[in-house]
Amino acid sequence: MSGFILGVDVGTTSVKAVLLAADSRTVAASQALPTAADISENSGIKAKEQDAGRIIAALNRCVSQLPRDKLQHVSRIGLSGQMHGVLFWKAKNVCDWSNEDFFTAGDTSQLITWQDGRCSRDFLSTLPKPDSHLSVATGFGCATIFWYMKHRPEFLEEFTVAADFTPSDSAQLEPSISYFPYFNASYLAVAATLNGGNVLATFVETLTSWMGELGAELGGPCLYEKLIRCALIQETSDLMVSPTLLGERHNPLCLGQVTNISTSNLSLGHVFRALCRGVINNISSMMPAELLLQVGVCRIVGSGSALARNEVLRQEVERVFPLQVVYGHNADSAVGAAMVLCDRL
């Protein structure tokens, strides 16, 4: 049997694992599971935290569902995951390897994720100026540590190590684009929006909550499919939605807006079409199509569950970007992590 590369993606809402055949660069097996790791936030500080133990448990289950005979021939492991958050642990008790097949989380803190909003603009202005072209935003691990130093120093005393997943810095040109070192002395230009599929999920959750208050019940997945069907019928809309519910790192005070409202564009089809268009327009404003064309980009690869599930979103991508657009499949990030290593065998 030929060798395999295990690709793992530890995402914000799910974990994915793939086995990539090293010789053919094809996916031999893949699995994905939700982490269900979010911790309810009732403190009023806009915290966004997850249970590390649940994430590890989901990862263990995900990997265990891959073919065992192929797992025995894994030569390398590629890892991708959510950036910027921070996790604290005690150096000698970070995990338990007593089970030969899996490990469990040890004496760790909760994961404070990249979506964390406890660091206000005023608080960030009090931090030491970074020796970097990259600005510090709420949700960044270093900012979170400073927040704990000021507000809960006793919390930090419980741990000895902190780690996050943030690449090194490099040259910066546009405020909405960050440049990170990549392989072979190259750089990645990254426009990382805070407002993507999570905005659509928030809209669905809000509608579900309203319906519950009105005494009507309709599950989230079913409602999402109905919204997509309504928007597919409504091919255009003059309703304008700026969906930046969380602001953006380069412009944290620019929150969402709805404009050009009239009596003729308040149907669910209009609203959801405008919302999907707004999500893509926001991404385009951060990394415009003109810039992609200038640097020689000729193809866009769309990945992620939001695009996979939502034909309206795909239509808006193809409308905004005048380039060939191809779409990946489930576990794209895990496949990418494995392919990076495959290229370096």
Short mmCIF file of C-alpha atoms in Angstrom, two decimals:
data_model
loop_
_atom_site.label_atom_id
_atom_site.label_comp_id
_atom_site.label_asym_id
_atom_site.label_seq_id
_atom_site.Cartn_x
_atom_site.Cartn_y
_atom_site.Cartn_z
CA MET A 1 0.00 0.00 0.00
CA SER A 2 1.32 3.46 -0.90
CA GLY A 3 1.90 6.08 1.77
CA PHE A 4 -0.64 8.63 2.92
CA ILE A 5 -0.60 12.12 4.34
CA LEU A 6 -3.07 12.97 7.06
CA GLY A 7 -4.54 16.45 6.67
CA VAL A 8 -6.34 17.95 9.65
CA ASP A 9 -8.34 21.18 9.84
CA VAL A 10 -9.39 22.35 13.30
CA GLY A 11 -11.95 24.97 12.37
CA THR A 12 -14.19 27.31 14.31
CA THR A 13 -17.27 25.08 14.10
CA SER A 14 -15.99 21.70 12.87
CA VAL A 15 -12.96 19.47 12.51
CA LYS A 16 -12.07 17.72 9.27
CA ALA A 17 -9.57 14.98 8.50
CA VAL A 18 -8.48 13.56 5.16
CA LEU A 19 -6.11 10.89 3.95
CA LEU A 20 -4.29 12.01 0.82
CA ALA A 21 -2.54 9.36 -1.29
CA ALA A 22 1.01 10.66 -1.64
CA ASP A 23 1.64 9.15 -5.07
CA SER A 24 -1.57 10.25 -6.82
CA ARG A 25 -2.44 13.35 -4.73
CA THR A 26 -6.02 12.13 -4.47
CA VAL A 27 -8.22 11.99 -1.40
CA ALA A 28 -8.55 8.39 -0.27
CA ALA A 29 -10.87 9.10 2.67
CA SER A 30 -12.29 12.06 4.55
CA GLN A 31 -14.39 12.79 7.60
CA ALA A 32 -15.87 15.92 9.16
CA LEU A 33 -17.61 16.47 12.48
CA PRO A 34 -19.00 19.51 14.32
CA THR A 35 -17.11 20.40 17.48
CA ALA A 36 -20.12 21.75 19.40
CA ALA A 37 -17.50 23.46 21.54
CA ASP A 38 -18.92 26.97 22.00
CA ILE A 39 -19.22 28.12 25.60
CA SER A 40 -22.25 30.26 26.45
CA GLU A 41 -21.31 33.87 27.18
CA ASN A 42 -23.22 35.63 29.95
CA SER A 43 -20.54 37.97 31.27
CA GLY A 44 -21.34 40.90 29.02
CA ILE A 45 -17.73 41.31 27.84
CA LYS A 46 -18.36 39.91 24.33
CA ALA A 47 -16.24 36.85 25.06
CA LYS A 48 -16.08 34.11 22.44
CA GLU A 49 -14.71 30.92 23.96
CA GLN A 50 -14.66 27.21 23.21
CA ASP A 51 -14.08 24.06 25.24
CA ALA A 52 -10.71 22.60 24.22
CA GLY A 53 -11.70 19.16 25.47
CA ARG A 54 -14.69 19.01 23.13
CA ILE A 55 -12.54 20.05 20.18
CA ILE A 56 -10.00 17.32 20.90
CA ALA A 57 -12.77 14.75 21.42
CA ALA A 58 -14.29 15.67 18.05
CA LEU A 59 -10.86 15.41 16.41
CA ASN A 60 -10.29 11.97 17.93
CA ARG A 61 -13.68 10.75 16.67
CA CYS A 62 -13.03 12.23 13.24
CA VAL A 63 -9.66 10.52 12.83
CA SER A 64 -10.97 7.24 14.24
CA GLN A 65 -13.54 7.07 11.42
CA LEU A 66 -10.80 7.00 8.78
CA PRO A 67 -9.73 3.53 7.53
CA ARG A 68 -7.35 2.07 10.09
CA ASP A 69 -5.32 0.17 7.49
CA LYS A 70 -4.56 3.44 5.71
CA LEU A 71 -3.82 5.31 8.93
CA GLN A 72 -1.05 2.81 9.59
CA HIS A 73 0.71 4.08 6.45
CA VAL A 74 0.60 7.80 7.29
CA SER A 75 4.04 9.36 6.84
CA ARG A 76 3.25 13.01 7.54
CA ILE A 77 0.56 15.15 9.12
CA GLY A 78 -0.51 18.57 7.86
CA LEU A 79 -2.45 20.88 10.15
CA SER A 80 -4.57 23.96 9.52
CA GLY A 81 -6.85 25.79 11.89
CA GLN A 82 -8.44 29.00 13.08
CA MET A 83 -5.89 31.76 13.59
CA HIS A 84 -5.21 34.32 16.31
CA GLY A 85 -7.02 32.80 19.29
CA VAL A 86 -5.11 31.75 22.39
CA LEU A 87 -5.08 28.73 24.70
CA PHE A 88 -3.27 28.52 28.05
CA TRP A 89 -1.94 25.36 29.66
CA LYS A 90 0.43 23.98 32.28
CA ALA A 91 3.63 22.86 30.60
CA LYS A 92 3.72 19.34 32.03
CA ASN A 93 0.04 18.57 31.79
CA VAL A 94 -1.16 19.82 28.43
CA CYS A 95 -2.58 16.45 27.32
CA ASP A 96 -3.00 12.85 28.38
CA TRP A 97 -1.49 10.14 26.15
CA SER A 98 -2.41 7.18 28.36
CA ASN A 99 -4.55 5.85 25.50
CA GLU A 100 -2.18 4.73 22.74
CA ASP A 101 -4.61 5.66 19.98
CA PHE A 102 -5.87 9.05 21.12
CA PHE A 103 -5.06 11.89 23.46
CA THR A 104 -7.28 14.01 25.67
CA ALA A 105 -6.93 17.62 26.74
CA GLY A 106 -5.14 18.09 30.02
CA ASP A 107 -5.00 21.07 32.34
CA THR A 108 -5.80 23.82 29.85
CA SER A 109 -7.87 26.96 29.75
CA GLN A 110 -10.81 27.47 27.46
CA LEU A 111 -9.85 28.49 23.91
CA ILE A 112 -10.39 32.23 23.45
CA THR A 113 -11.11 32.38 19.72
CA TRP A 114 -10.40 34.89 16.97
CA GLN A 115 -14.02 36.05 17.28
CA ASP A 116 -13.53 37.27 20.84
CA GLY A 117 -14.64 40.88 21.31
CA ARG A 118 -13.56 41.72 24.85
CA CYS A 119 -10.74 44.07 23.78
CA SER A 120 -12.40 47.39 23.04
CA ARG A 121 -10.87 50.05 20.84
CA ASP A 122 -10.07 52.13 23.94
CA PHE A 123 -8.33 49.17 25.58
CA LEU A 124 -6.31 48.39 22.45
CA SER A 125 -5.11 52.00 22.35
CA THR A 126 -3.45 51.51 25.75
CA LEU A 127 -1.29 48.57 24.61
CA PRO A 128 2.40 48.92 23.75
CA LYS A 129 2.91 49.81 20.11
CA PRO A 130 3.83 46.61 18.23
CA ASP A 131 7.17 46.42 16.44
CA SER A 132 5.39 45.20 13.33
CA HIS A 133 3.47 46.43 10.31
CA LEU A 134 0.46 44.44 11.55
CA SER A 135 -1.96 46.16 13.89
CA VAL A 136 -3.40 44.40 16.94
CA ALA A 137 -7.12 43.62 16.98
CA THR A 138 -9.52 42.10 19.46
CA GLY A 139 -9.38 38.32 19.20
CA PHE A 140 -5.60 38.31 18.76
CA GLY A 141 -3.93 36.17 21.40
CA CYS A 142 -1.48 38.86 22.50
CA ALA A 143 -4.30 41.36 23.06
CA THR A 144 -6.24 38.78 25.06
CA ILE A 145 -3.23 38.17 27.30
CA PHE A 146 -2.93 41.89 28.01
CA TRP A 147 -6.66 41.96 28.81
CA TYR A 148 -6.22 39.18 31.38
CA MET A 149 -3.16 40.92 32.84
CA LYS A 150 -5.29 44.00 33.51
CA HIS A 151 -8.65 42.50 34.43
CA ARG A 152 -7.98 38.97 35.71
CA PRO A 153 -4.28 38.53 36.56
CA GLU A 154 -5.12 35.63 38.87
CA PHE A 155 -6.33 33.66 35.84
CA LEU A 156 -2.89 33.80 34.21
CA GLU A 157 -1.20 32.58 37.40
CA GLU A 158 -2.82 29.17 36.86
CA PHE A 159 -0.88 28.51 33.63
CA THR A 160 2.71 28.50 32.40
CA VAL A 161 2.39 28.40 28.60
CA ALA A 162 0.29 30.25 26.02
CA ALA A 163 0.11 29.43 22.32
CA ASP A 164 -1.72 30.65 19.28
CA PHE A 165 -1.58 30.00 15.54
CA THR A 166 -0.30 33.21 13.95
CA PRO A 167 2.30 33.43 11.15
CA SER A 168 5.19 35.87 11.35
CA ASP A 169 5.00 39.40 10.03
CA SER A 170 6.14 40.85 6.71
CA ALA A 171 5.65 43.86 4.44
CA GLN A 172 2.24 45.56 4.49
CA LEU A 173 0.72 47.55 1.64
CA GLU A 174 -3.05 47.85 2.11
CA PRO A 175 -4.83 48.12 5.48
CA SER A 176 -7.28 45.36 4.57
CA ILE A 177 -4.57 42.99 3.31
CA SER A 178 -1.92 41.30 5.45
CA TYR A 179 1.19 39.65 4.04
CA PHE A 180 2.50 36.52 5.71
CA PRO A 181 5.65 34.51 4.96
CA TYR A 182 4.98 31.36 2.96
CA PHE A 183 7.11 28.59 1.52
CA ASN A 184 10.05 29.10 -0.83
CA ALA A 185 10.69 32.71 0.24
CA SER A 186 7.24 33.79 -1.00
CA TYR A 187 4.41 35.60 0.75
CA LEU A 188 0.68 35.12 1.09
CA ALA A 189 -1.55 38.16 0.65
CA VAL A 190 -4.51 37.61 2.97
CA ALA A 191 -7.74 39.58 3.22
CA ALA A 192 -9.36 37.85 6.17
CA THR A 193 -12.89 39.09 6.74
CA LEU A 194 -14.63 38.68 10.07
CA ASN A 195 -17.99 38.58 8.32
CA GLY A 196 -18.66 35.56 6.13
CA GLY A 197 -20.78 32.50 6.67
CA ASN A 198 -21.18 33.53 10.31
CA VAL A 199 -23.27 36.52 9.15
CA LEU A 200 -25.66 34.24 7.27
CA ALA A 201 -25.84 31.96 10.30
CA THR A 202 -26.66 34.93 12.52
CA PHE A 203 -29.46 35.95 10.17
CA VAL A 204 -30.94 32.45 10.24
CA GLU A 205 -30.63 32.30 14.05
CA THR A 206 -32.33 35.69 14.35
CA LEU A 207 -35.23 34.64 12.13
CA THR A 208 -35.58 31.41 14.10
CA SER A 209 -35.68 33.38 17.35
CA TRP A 210 -38.32 35.79 15.99
CA MET A 211 -40.45 32.90 14.79
CA GLY A 212 -40.18 31.27 18.19
CA GLU A 213 -41.37 34.46 19.85
CA LEU A 214 -44.33 34.49 17.46
CA GLY A 215 -45.18 30.89 18.27
CA ALA A 216 -43.98 29.41 14.98
CA GLU A 217 -41.33 26.71 14.86
CA LEU A 218 -38.99 25.99 11.95
CA GLY A 219 -35.57 24.41 12.29
CA GLY A 220 -32.46 26.33 11.25
CA PRO A 221 -31.33 24.02 8.40
CA CYS A 222 -34.84 23.91 6.90
CA LEU A 223 -35.15 27.70 7.15
CA TYR A 224 -31.76 28.17 5.50
CA GLU A 225 -32.81 26.07 2.52
CA LYS A 226 -36.06 28.03 2.17
CA LEU A 227 -34.14 31.33 2.22
CA ILE A 228 -31.86 30.08 -0.55
CA ARG A 229 -34.85 29.07 -2.68
CA CYS A 230 -36.48 32.49 -2.17
CA ALA A 231 -33.29 34.30 -3.16
CA LEU A 232 -32.79 32.12 -6.25
CA ILE A 233 -36.20 33.26 -7.49
CA GLN A 234 -35.27 36.88 -6.70
CA GLU A 235 -32.31 37.18 -9.07
CA THR A 236 -31.65 40.88 -8.37
CA SER A 237 -32.46 43.38 -5.65
CA ASP A 238 -31.95 47.10 -5.13
CA LEU A 239 -31.84 46.57 -1.36
CA MET A 240 -28.34 47.31 -0.04
CA VAL A 241 -26.90 45.36 2.89
CA SER A 242 -23.49 46.03 4.41
CA PRO A 243 -23.14 42.91 6.58
CA THR A 244 -20.16 43.87 8.77
CA LEU A 245 -21.82 42.85 12.03
CA LEU A 246 -18.41 42.38 13.65
CA GLY A 247 -16.64 45.27 11.96
CA GLU A 248 -13.33 44.41 10.31
CA ARG A 249 -9.86 44.35 11.82
CA HIS A 250 -8.79 47.28 9.66
CA ASN A 251 -12.03 49.16 10.42
CA PRO A 252 -13.60 47.85 13.65
CA LEU A 253 -16.14 50.68 13.97
CA CYS A 254 -17.70 50.07 10.55
CA LEU A 255 -20.72 48.02 11.56
CA GLY A 256 -23.56 46.69 9.44
CA GLN A 257 -26.12 48.80 7.62
CA VAL A 258 -29.23 48.27 5.51
CA THR A 259 -30.09 51.04 3.04
CA ASN A 260 -32.34 51.77 0.08
CA ILE A 261 -35.30 50.12 1.82
CA SER A 262 -38.64 50.39 0.06
CA THR A 263 -42.00 48.68 0.18
CA SER A 264 -41.05 46.64 -2.87
CA ASN A 265 -37.85 45.03 -1.57
CA LEU A 266 -38.75 43.67 1.85
CA SER A 267 -39.49 40.09 0.84
CA LEU A 268 -37.26 37.31 2.15
CA GLY A 269 -35.96 36.80 -1.37
CA HIS A 270 -34.84 40.44 -1.62
CA VAL A 271 -33.36 40.47 1.87
CA PHE A 272 -31.40 37.22 1.58
CA ARG A 273 -30.19 38.03 -1.94
CA ALA A 274 -28.97 41.43 -0.72
CA LEU A 275 -27.33 39.85 2.32
CA CYS A 276 -25.42 37.31 0.22
CA ARG A 277 -24.38 40.02 -2.21
CA GLY A 278 -23.23 42.18 0.70
CA VAL A 279 -21.02 39.40 2.09
CA ILE A 280 -19.25 39.01 -1.26
CA ASN A 281 -19.06 42.77 -1.90
CA ASN A 282 -17.37 43.19 1.47
CA ILE A 283 -14.74 40.58 0.57
CA SER A 284 -14.26 42.27 -2.80
CA SER A 285 -13.75 45.64 -1.11
CA MET A 286 -10.91 44.11 0.93
CA MET A 287 -9.21 42.45 -2.05
CA PRO A 288 -10.68 43.94 -5.25
CA ALA A 289 -10.90 42.04 -8.52
CA GLU A 290 -8.75 44.76 -10.11
CA LEU A 291 -5.92 43.90 -7.75
CA LEU A 292 -6.20 40.19 -8.54
CA LEU A 293 -6.03 40.92 -12.27
CA GLN A 294 -3.04 43.23 -11.81
CA VAL A 295 -0.99 40.51 -10.12
CA GLY A 296 -1.91 37.88 -12.71
CA VAL A 297 -4.57 35.84 -10.93
CA CYS A 298 -6.59 33.93 -13.52
CA ARG A 299 -8.65 31.55 -11.38
CA ILE A 300 -10.46 31.67 -8.06
CA VAL A 301 -11.00 28.55 -5.96
CA GLY A 302 -14.04 28.82 -3.71
CA SER A 303 -14.05 26.64 -0.62
CA GLY A 304 -15.90 26.32 2.65
CA SER A 305 -19.30 25.09 3.72
CA ALA A 306 -21.05 28.43 3.11
CA LEU A 307 -20.25 28.33 -0.61
CA ALA A 308 -20.88 24.60 -0.83
CA ARG A 309 -24.40 24.94 0.58
CA ASN A 310 -25.49 28.25 -0.90
CA GLU A 311 -26.01 28.67 -4.65
CA VAL A 312 -26.96 32.33 -4.17
CA LEU A 313 -23.58 33.01 -2.62
CA ARG A 314 -21.87 31.26 -5.54
CA GLN A 315 -23.84 33.39 -8.01
CA GLU A 316 -22.69 36.55 -6.27
CA VAL A 317 -19.04 35.42 -6.31
CA GLU A 318 -19.24 34.91 -10.06
CA ARG A 319 -20.94 38.28 -10.49
CA VAL A 320 -18.33 40.24 -8.52
CA PHE A 321 -15.15 38.52 -9.72
CA PRO A 322 -14.62 38.44 -13.53
CA LEU A 323 -12.44 35.34 -13.33
CA GLN A 324 -12.86 31.61 -13.69
CA VAL A 325 -14.33 30.30 -10.44
CA VAL A 326 -14.07 26.67 -9.40
CA TYR A 327 -15.44 25.19 -6.21
CA GLY A 328 -13.85 22.69 -3.87
CA HIS A 329 -15.53 20.04 -1.82
CA ASN A 330 -15.84 19.29 1.87
CA ALA A 331 -12.66 19.32 3.98
CA ASP A 332 -10.86 21.70 1.61
CA SER A 333 -8.59 23.12 4.31
CA ALA A 334 -7.59 19.66 5.49
CA VAL A 335 -6.82 18.66 1.89
CA GLY A 336 -4.74 21.79 1.44
CA ALA A 337 -2.75 21.08 4.59
CA ALA A 338 -1.97 17.59 3.28
CA MET A 339 -1.10 18.81 -0.23
CA VAL A 340 1.44 21.30 1.14
CA LEU A 341 3.35 18.38 2.62
CA CYS A 342 2.81 16.24 -0.46
CA ASP A 343 4.62 18.87 -2.53
CA ARG A 344 7.59 18.57 -0.20
CA LEU A 345 8.06 14.82 -0.09
#
